[in-house]
Amino acid sequence: MSCDSEISIKELQAVFSPEEIAMRVRALAAEIDAVYGDEPLVAVCVLKGAVFFFSDLVRSLQNKNLELDFVRLSSYGRESTSSKHVIFNKDVEIDLCDKHVLIVEDIVDSGYSMRFLLAQFAARRVRSLRLAALIDKSERREMDIALDFVGFRLKKGFIVGYGLDYAERYRALPGIYEIIPEER
Ligand code: PRP
């Protein structure tokens, strides 16, 4: 007996190799360093999906005044009804008031998660607020979100690996793969 209704997976098709990801992450780090230099900066990891992107990105930054923090979000309700409701499961611990803040996210899909987090942080009177996303996936976007640093742009595809999961599986894969379901 299975507890959840899961799709039956035919194969995982490679989309971005670990080497391609590493190159993009280093290039993004250089872009971010060019913006902030050594200005005090708080980089905020959006758990769990951004965990590897965040760890690789912040270790590539040269900024000597970098602080790290973490949030965890949960969403309820269906997308495409404009009713998706997002809450904090875990908020940052650093006071963001008057700080430069960089949100580090694995994927922006519908945009609801980032609409919530950007609005929450903006209300804390931060000095500046920017968003780095490894993947900007456009097909299901419902919220207009400005992304400041983008690793890869994808139109569609159910992708896993490098932090991204399907039912909590595949996060630890070093590359990014598209799930190809069995034909029904
Ligand atoms: C995923 C992903 C993003 C969010 C993007 O997180 O990591 O945070 O969804 O979706 P959206 O643009 O449609 O809001 P999820 O809630 O699955 O949690 P996880 O990061 O722990 O996998």
Coordinates of N, CA and C and ligand atoms in Angstrom, one line a residue:
M1 N 0.9 -1.2 0.0 CA 0.0 0.0 0.0 C 0.9 1.2 0.0
S2 N 0.5 2.2 -0.9 CA 1.3 3.4 -0.9 C 0.6 4.5 -0.1
C3 N 1.3 5.4 0.6 CA 0.7 6.4 1.4 C 0.3 7.6 0.6
D4 N 1.1 8.0 -0.3 CA 0.8 9.2 -1.2 C 0.6 8.7 -2.6
S5 N -0.2 9.5 -3.3 CA -0.3 9.2 -4.7 C 0.9 9.8 -5.4
E6 N 1.8 9.0 -5.9 CA 3.0 9.5 -6.5 C 2.9 9.2 -8.0
I7 N 3.6 10.0 -8.8 CA 3.6 9.7 -10.3 C 4.6 8.6 -10.5
S8 N 4.4 7.8 -11.5 CA 5.4 6.8 -11.8 C 6.4 7.3 -12.8
I9 N 7.7 7.2 -12.4 CA 8.8 7.9 -13.1 C 9.4 7.0 -14.1
K10 N 9.5 7.5 -15.3 CA 10.2 6.7 -16.4 C 11.7 6.9 -16.3
E11 N 12.1 8.1 -16.3 CA 13.5 8.4 -16.2 C 13.8 9.8 -15.7
L12 N 15.0 10.0 -15.3 CA 15.5 11.4 -15.0 C 16.4 11.8 -16.2
Q13 N 16.0 12.9 -16.8 CA 16.8 13.4 -18.0 C 17.6 14.6 -17.6
A14 N 18.9 14.5 -17.9 CA 19.8 15.5 -17.4 C 19.5 16.9 -18.1
V15 N 19.5 17.9 -17.2 CA 19.2 19.3 -17.7 C 20.4 20.2 -17.6
F16 N 20.9 20.2 -16.3 CA 22.2 21.0 -16.1 C 23.1 20.1 -15.3
S17 N 24.4 20.0 -15.8 CA 25.4 19.1 -15.1 C 25.9 19.9 -13.9
P18 N 26.6 19.1 -13.0 CA 27.2 19.8 -11.9 C 28.2 20.8 -12.3
E19 N 28.9 20.6 -13.4 CA 30.0 21.5 -13.9 C 29.3 22.8 -14.4
E20 N 28.2 22.6 -15.2 CA 27.5 23.8 -15.7 C 26.9 24.6 -14.5
I21 N 26.4 24.0 -13.5 CA 25.9 24.7 -12.3 C 27.0 25.4 -11.6
A22 N 28.1 24.8 -11.4 CA 29.3 25.4 -10.7 C 29.7 26.6 -11.5
M23 N 29.8 26.6 -12.8 CA 30.2 27.7 -13.6 C 29.2 28.9 -13.4
R24 N 27.9 28.6 -13.5 CA 26.9 29.6 -13.4 C 26.9 30.3 -12.0
V25 N 27.1 29.4 -11.0 CA 27.1 29.9 -9.6 C 28.3 30.9 -9.4
R26 N 29.5 30.5 -10.0 CA 30.7 31.4 -9.8 C 30.4 32.7 -10.6
A27 N 29.8 32.6 -11.7 CA 29.5 33.9 -12.5 C 28.5 34.7 -11.7
L28 N 27.5 34.1 -11.1 CA 26.5 34.9 -10.3 C 27.2 35.6 -9.1
A29 N 28.1 34.8 -8.5 CA 28.9 35.4 -7.3 C 29.6 36.6 -7.8
A30 N 30.2 36.6 -8.9 CA 31.0 37.7 -9.4 C 30.1 38.9 -9.7
E31 N 28.9 38.6 -10.2 CA 27.9 39.7 -10.4 C 27.5 40.3 -9.1
I32 N 27.3 39.5 -8.1 CA 26.8 39.9 -6.8 C 27.9 40.8 -6.1
D33 N 29.2 40.3 -6.2 CA 30.3 41.0 -5.7 C 30.4 42.4 -6.3
A34 N 30.2 42.5 -7.6 CA 30.3 43.7 -8.3 C 29.2 44.7 -7.8
V35 N 28.1 44.2 -7.3 CA 27.1 45.1 -6.8 C 27.4 45.6 -5.4
Y36 N 27.8 44.7 -4.5 CA 27.9 45.0 -3.1 C 29.3 45.3 -2.6
G37 N 30.3 44.7 -3.3 CA 31.7 44.9 -2.8 C 31.8 44.3 -1.4
D38 N 32.3 45.2 -0.5 CA 32.4 44.7 0.9 C 31.3 45.4 1.8
E39 N 30.3 45.9 1.2 CA 29.2 46.5 2.0 C 28.6 45.4 2.8
P40 N 28.2 45.7 4.1 CA 27.5 44.7 4.9 C 26.3 44.1 4.2
L41 N 26.2 42.8 4.1 CA 25.2 42.1 3.4 C 24.7 40.9 4.1
V42 N 23.3 40.8 4.2 CA 22.8 39.5 4.8 C 22.2 38.7 3.6
A43 N 22.8 37.5 3.4 CA 22.3 36.6 2.4 C 21.3 35.6 3.1
V44 N 20.1 35.5 2.6 CA 19.1 34.7 3.2 C 18.7 33.5 2.4
C45 N 18.9 32.3 2.9 CA 18.7 31.0 2.2 C 17.2 30.6 2.4
V46 N 16.5 30.3 1.3 CA 15.1 29.8 1.5 C 15.1 28.3 1.5
L47 N 15.0 27.8 2.7 CA 15.0 26.3 2.9 C 13.8 25.6 2.3
K48 N 13.8 24.4 1.9 CA 15.0 23.6 1.8 C 15.7 23.7 0.5
G49 N 14.9 24.0 -0.6 CA 15.4 23.8 -1.9 C 16.7 24.6 -2.3
A50 N 16.9 25.7 -1.6 CA 18.1 26.5 -2.0 C 19.4 26.1 -1.3
V51 N 19.3 25.1 -0.5 CA 20.4 24.8 0.4 C 21.8 24.6 -0.3
F52 N 21.8 23.9 -1.4 CA 23.1 23.7 -2.1 C 23.5 25.0 -2.9
F53 N 22.6 25.6 -3.5 CA 22.8 26.8 -4.3 C 23.4 27.9 -3.3
F54 N 22.7 28.0 -2.2 CA 23.2 29.0 -1.2 C 24.6 28.7 -0.7
S55 N 24.8 27.4 -0.3 CA 26.2 27.1 0.2 C 27.3 27.3 -0.8
D56 N 27.0 27.0 -2.1 CA 28.0 27.2 -3.1 C 28.2 28.7 -3.4
L57 N 27.0 29.4 -3.5 CA 27.1 30.8 -3.8 C 27.8 31.6 -2.8
V58 N 27.4 31.5 -1.5 CA 28.0 32.3 -0.5 C 29.5 32.0 -0.3
R59 N 29.9 30.8 -0.6 CA 31.4 30.4 -0.5 C 32.2 31.0 -1.6
S60 N 31.5 31.4 -2.7 CA 32.2 32.0 -3.8 C 32.2 33.5 -3.7
L61 N 31.5 34.1 -2.8 CA 31.5 35.6 -2.7 C 32.8 36.0 -2.0
Q62 N 33.2 37.2 -2.4 CA 34.4 37.7 -1.7 C 34.1 38.7 -0.6
N63 N 32.9 39.1 -0.5 CA 32.4 40.1 0.5 C 32.9 39.7 1.9
K64 N 33.6 40.7 2.6 CA 34.2 40.4 3.9 C 33.2 40.7 5.0
N65 N 32.0 41.3 4.6 CA 31.0 41.7 5.6 C 29.7 41.0 5.4
L66 N 29.8 39.7 5.2 CA 28.6 38.9 4.8 C 28.1 38.1 6.1
E67 N 26.8 38.3 6.2 CA 26.1 37.5 7.3 C 25.1 36.5 6.6
L68 N 24.9 35.4 7.2 CA 24.0 34.4 6.6 C 22.8 34.1 7.5
D69 N 21.7 33.9 6.9 CA 20.5 33.6 7.7 C 19.6 32.7 6.8
F70 N 18.5 32.2 7.4 CA 17.7 31.1 6.8 C 16.2 31.4 7.1
V71 N 15.4 31.1 6.1 CA 13.9 31.1 6.3 C 13.4 29.8 5.7
R72 N 12.2 29.4 6.2 CA 11.5 28.3 5.7 C 10.1 28.7 5.5
L73 N 9.5 28.5 4.3 CA 8.2 29.0 4.0 C 7.3 27.7 3.8
S74 N 6.0 27.9 4.1 CA 5.0 26.9 3.7 C 3.9 27.6 3.0
S75 N 3.3 26.8 2.0 CA 2.2 27.4 1.3 C 1.0 26.5 1.3
Y76 N -0.2 27.1 1.3 CA -1.4 26.4 1.4 C -2.3 26.9 0.2
G77 N -3.2 26.0 -0.2 CA -4.1 26.4 -1.2 C -3.6 26.2 -2.6
R78 N -4.4 26.2 -3.6 CA -4.0 25.9 -4.9 C -3.5 27.1 -5.6
E79 N -2.5 26.9 -6.4 CA -2.0 27.9 -7.3 C -3.1 28.1 -8.4
S80 N -3.0 29.1 -9.2 CA -4.0 29.4 -10.3 C -5.3 29.8 -9.8
T81 N -5.5 29.9 -8.5 CA -6.8 30.5 -8.0 C -6.4 31.9 -7.4
S82 N -5.2 32.3 -7.4 CA -4.7 33.5 -6.8 C -5.0 33.5 -5.3
S83 N -5.1 32.3 -4.7 CA -5.4 32.2 -3.3 C -4.3 31.5 -2.5
K84 N -3.2 31.2 -3.2 CA -2.1 30.5 -2.5 C -1.6 31.4 -1.3
H85 N -1.6 30.8 -0.2 CA -1.3 31.5 1.0 C 0.0 31.0 1.6
V86 N 0.9 32.0 1.8 CA 2.3 31.6 2.2 C 2.5 32.1 3.6
I87 N 3.2 31.3 4.4 CA 3.5 31.7 5.8 C 5.0 31.3 6.1
F88 N 5.5 31.9 7.2 CA 6.8 31.5 7.6 C 6.7 30.3 8.5
N89 N 7.5 29.3 8.2 CA 7.7 28.2 9.2 C 8.9 28.6 10.1
K90 N 9.8 29.3 9.5 CA 11.0 29.8 10.3 C 11.3 31.1 9.7
D91 N 11.5 32.1 10.5 CA 11.9 33.5 10.1 C 13.4 33.6 10.3
V92 N 14.0 34.7 9.7 CA 15.4 35.0 10.0 C 15.6 35.4 11.5
E93 N 16.8 35.2 11.9 CA 17.1 35.6 13.3 C 17.8 37.0 13.4
I94 N 18.4 37.4 12.3 CA 19.1 38.7 12.2 C 18.1 39.8 12.0
D95 N 18.3 40.9 12.7 CA 17.4 42.1 12.4 C 17.8 42.7 11.1
L96 N 16.9 42.8 10.1 CA 17.3 43.2 8.8 C 17.2 44.7 8.6
C97 N 16.7 45.4 9.6 CA 16.5 46.9 9.5 C 17.8 47.5 9.1
D98 N 17.8 48.3 8.0 CA 18.9 49.1 7.5 C 20.0 48.2 6.9
K99 N 19.7 47.0 6.6 CA 20.7 46.1 6.0 C 20.5 45.9 4.5
H100 N 21.5 45.6 3.8 CA 21.4 45.1 2.4 C 21.0 43.6 2.5
V101 N 20.0 43.2 1.9 CA 19.5 41.8 2.0 C 19.4 41.2 0.6
L102 N 20.0 40.0 0.5 CA 19.9 39.2 -0.7 C 19.2 37.9 -0.4
I103 N 18.0 37.7 -1.0 CA 17.3 36.5 -0.9 C 17.9 35.5 -1.9
V104 N 18.2 34.3 -1.4 CA 18.7 33.2 -2.3 C 17.8 32.1 -2.4
E105 N 17.2 31.9 -3.6 CA 16.1 31.0 -3.8 C 16.5 30.0 -4.9
D106 N 16.0 28.7 -4.8 CA 16.4 27.8 -5.8 C 15.6 28.0 -7.1
I107 N 14.2 28.2 -7.0 CA 13.4 28.3 -8.2 C 12.3 29.2 -7.9
V108 N 12.0 30.1 -8.9 CA 10.8 30.9 -8.9 C 9.9 30.3 -9.9
D109 N 8.7 29.9 -9.4 CA 7.8 29.1 -10.3 C 6.5 30.0 -10.4
S110 N 5.5 29.8 -9.6 CA 4.3 30.7 -9.7 C 4.6 32.1 -9.2
G111 N 5.6 32.2 -8.3 CA 6.0 33.5 -7.8 C 5.4 33.8 -6.5
Y112 N 4.5 33.0 -6.0 CA 3.8 33.3 -4.7 C 4.7 33.3 -3.5
S113 N 5.7 32.4 -3.5 CA 6.6 32.4 -2.3 C 7.4 33.7 -2.3
M114 N 7.9 34.1 -3.4 CA 8.8 35.3 -3.4 C 8.0 36.6 -3.3
R115 N 6.7 36.6 -3.7 CA 5.9 37.7 -3.5 C 5.7 37.9 -2.0
F116 N 5.5 36.8 -1.3 CA 5.3 36.9 0.2 C 6.6 37.4 0.8
L117 N 7.7 36.7 0.5 CA 9.0 37.0 1.2 C 9.5 38.5 0.9
L118 N 9.4 38.9 -0.3 CA 9.8 40.2 -0.7 C 9.0 41.3 0.1
A119 N 7.7 41.0 0.2 CA 6.8 42.0 0.9 C 7.1 42.0 2.4
Q120 N 7.4 40.8 2.9 CA 7.7 40.7 4.4 C 9.0 41.5 4.7
F121 N 10.0 41.3 3.9 CA 11.3 41.9 4.1 C 11.3 43.4 3.8
A122 N 10.5 43.8 2.8 CA 10.5 45.2 2.4 C 9.9 46.0 3.6
A123 N 8.9 45.4 4.3 CA 8.2 46.0 5.4 C 9.2 46.2 6.6
R124 N 10.3 45.6 6.6 CA 11.3 45.7 7.7 C 12.3 46.8 7.5
R125 N 12.0 47.7 6.6 CA 12.8 48.8 6.3 C 14.3 48.5 6.0
V126 N 14.5 47.5 5.1 CA 15.9 47.1 4.8 C 16.5 48.2 3.9
R127 N 17.8 48.2 3.9 CA 18.5 49.3 3.1 C 18.3 49.0 1.6
S128 N 18.4 47.7 1.2 CA 18.1 47.3 -0.2 C 17.7 45.8 -0.1
L129 N 17.0 45.4 -1.1 CA 16.5 44.0 -1.2 C 16.6 43.5 -2.6
R130 N 17.3 42.4 -2.8 CA 17.5 41.8 -4.1 C 17.2 40.3 -4.0
L131 N 17.0 39.7 -5.2 CA 16.6 38.3 -5.2 C 17.6 37.6 -6.2
A132 N 18.2 36.5 -5.7 CA 19.0 35.7 -6.6 C 18.3 34.3 -6.7
A133 N 18.0 33.9 -7.9 CA 17.3 32.6 -8.1 C 18.2 31.7 -9.0
L134 N 18.4 30.5 -8.7 CA 19.1 29.6 -9.6 C 18.3 29.4 -10.9
I135 N 17.0 29.2 -10.7 CA 16.2 28.9 -11.9 C 14.9 29.8 -11.9
D136 N 14.8 30.4 -13.0 CA 13.6 31.3 -13.3 C 12.7 30.5 -14.3
K137 N 11.6 29.9 -13.7 CA 10.8 29.0 -14.6 C 9.5 29.8 -14.9
S138 N 9.2 30.0 -16.1 CA 8.2 31.0 -16.5 C 6.8 30.5 -16.7
E139 N 6.7 29.2 -17.1 CA 5.4 28.8 -17.6 C 4.2 29.0 -16.7
R140 N 4.5 28.7 -15.4 CA 3.3 28.8 -14.4 C 3.4 30.1 -13.6
R141 N 4.1 31.1 -14.1 CA 4.3 32.4 -13.3 C 2.9 33.1 -13.2
E142 N 2.5 33.4 -12.0 CA 1.3 34.2 -11.8 C 1.6 35.6 -11.2
M143 N 2.7 35.6 -10.4 CA 3.0 36.9 -9.8 C 4.2 37.5 -10.6
D144 N 4.1 38.8 -10.7 CA 5.2 39.5 -11.4 C 6.3 39.8 -10.4
I145 N 7.4 39.0 -10.6 CA 8.5 39.1 -9.6 C 9.8 39.6 -10.4
A146 N 10.5 40.6 -9.8 CA 11.7 41.1 -10.4 C 12.9 40.3 -9.8
L147 N 13.6 39.6 -10.7 CA 14.7 38.8 -10.3 C 16.0 39.5 -10.6
D148 N 16.9 39.7 -9.7 CA 18.1 40.5 -9.9 C 19.2 39.7 -10.4
F149 N 19.3 38.4 -10.0 CA 20.4 37.5 -10.4 C 19.8 36.2 -10.7
V150 N 20.0 35.7 -12.0 CA 19.3 34.5 -12.4 C 20.4 33.5 -12.9
G151 N 20.3 32.3 -12.4 CA 21.3 31.3 -12.9 C 20.9 30.8 -14.3
F152 N 19.7 30.2 -14.4 CA 19.2 29.6 -15.6 C 17.7 30.0 -15.8
R153 N 17.3 30.2 -17.1 CA 15.9 30.4 -17.4 C 15.3 29.2 -18.1
L154 N 14.2 28.7 -17.6 CA 13.5 27.5 -18.1 C 12.1 27.9 -18.4
K155 N 11.5 27.4 -19.5 CA 10.1 27.6 -19.7 C 9.3 26.7 -18.8
K156 N 9.6 25.4 -18.9 CA 8.8 24.4 -18.2 C 9.6 23.2 -17.8
G157 N 9.0 22.2 -17.2 CA 9.7 21.0 -16.8 C 9.7 20.8 -15.3
F158 N 9.4 19.6 -14.9 CA 9.4 19.3 -13.5 C 10.8 18.8 -13.1
I159 N 11.6 19.7 -12.5 CA 13.0 19.4 -12.3 C 13.3 19.1 -10.9
V160 N 14.4 18.3 -10.7 CA 14.8 17.9 -9.4 C 16.3 17.9 -9.4
G161 N 16.9 17.8 -8.1 CA 18.3 17.7 -8.0 C 18.9 19.1 -7.5
Y162 N 20.1 19.0 -7.0 CA 20.8 20.2 -6.5 C 19.8 21.0 -5.5
G163 N 19.2 20.3 -4.7 CA 18.3 20.9 -3.7 C 16.8 20.8 -4.0
L164 N 16.5 20.6 -5.3 CA 15.1 20.5 -5.7 C 14.6 19.1 -5.6
D165 N 13.3 19.0 -5.1 CA 12.8 17.6 -4.8 C 11.5 17.3 -5.5
Y166 N 11.3 16.0 -5.5 CA 9.9 15.5 -5.8 C 9.6 14.6 -4.6
A167 N 8.5 15.0 -3.9 CA 8.1 14.3 -2.6 C 9.3 14.0 -1.7
E168 N 10.2 15.0 -1.6 CA 11.4 15.0 -0.7 C 12.5 14.1 -1.3
R169 N 12.4 13.5 -2.5 CA 13.4 12.7 -3.0 C 14.2 13.6 -4.0
Y170 N 15.4 13.1 -4.3 CA 16.3 13.6 -5.4 C 17.0 14.9 -5.0
R171 N 16.8 15.5 -3.8 CA 17.5 16.8 -3.5 C 19.0 16.7 -3.6
A172 N 19.6 15.5 -3.2 CA 21.0 15.4 -3.0 C 21.7 15.1 -4.4
L173 N 21.0 15.0 -5.5 CA 21.7 14.8 -6.7 C 22.5 16.0 -7.1
P174 N 23.7 15.8 -7.5 CA 24.6 17.0 -7.8 C 24.3 17.8 -9.0
G175 N 23.5 17.2 -10.0 CA 23.1 17.9 -11.1 C 21.6 18.1 -11.1
I176 N 21.0 18.8 -12.1 CA 19.6 19.0 -12.2 C 19.0 18.2 -13.4
Y177 N 17.9 17.6 -13.1 CA 17.3 16.6 -14.0 C 15.8 16.9 -14.1
E178 N 15.3 16.6 -15.3 CA 13.8 16.7 -15.5 C 13.2 15.3 -15.3
I179 N 12.1 15.3 -14.6 CA 11.4 14.0 -14.3 C 10.5 13.7 -15.6
I180 N 10.8 12.6 -16.2 CA 9.9 12.1 -17.3 C 9.0 11.0 -16.8
P181 N 7.7 11.3 -16.7 CA 6.8 10.3 -16.2 C 6.5 9.2 -17.2
E182 N 6.1 8.1 -16.6 CA 5.6 7.0 -17.5 C 4.4 7.4 -18.2
E183 N 4.2 7.0 -19.5 CA 3.0 7.3 -20.2 C 1.8 6.6 -19.5
R184 N 0.7 7.2 -19.5 CA -0.5 6.6 -18.8 C -1.3 5.9 -19.9
Ligands
PRP1 C1 9.6 25.4 -3.8 C2 10.9 26.1 -4.2 C3 10.5 27.5 -4.0 C4 9.0 27.6 -4.2 C5 8.8 28.1 -5.6 O1 9.6 25.3 -2.4 O2 12.0 25.7 -3.4 O3 10.8 28.0 -2.7 O4 8.6 26.2 -4.2 O5 7.4 28.0 -5.9 P1 6.5 29.3 -6.2 O6 7.2 30.3 -7.0 O7 5.4 28.6 -7.0 O8 6.0 29.8 -4.9 P2 8.7 24.2 -1.5 O9 7.6 25.0 -0.9 O10 8.4 23.1 -2.4 O11 9.7 23.8 -0.4 P3 11.2 23.2 -0.4 O12 12.1 24.4 -0.9 O13 11.5 22.8 0.9 O14 11.2 22.1 -1.5

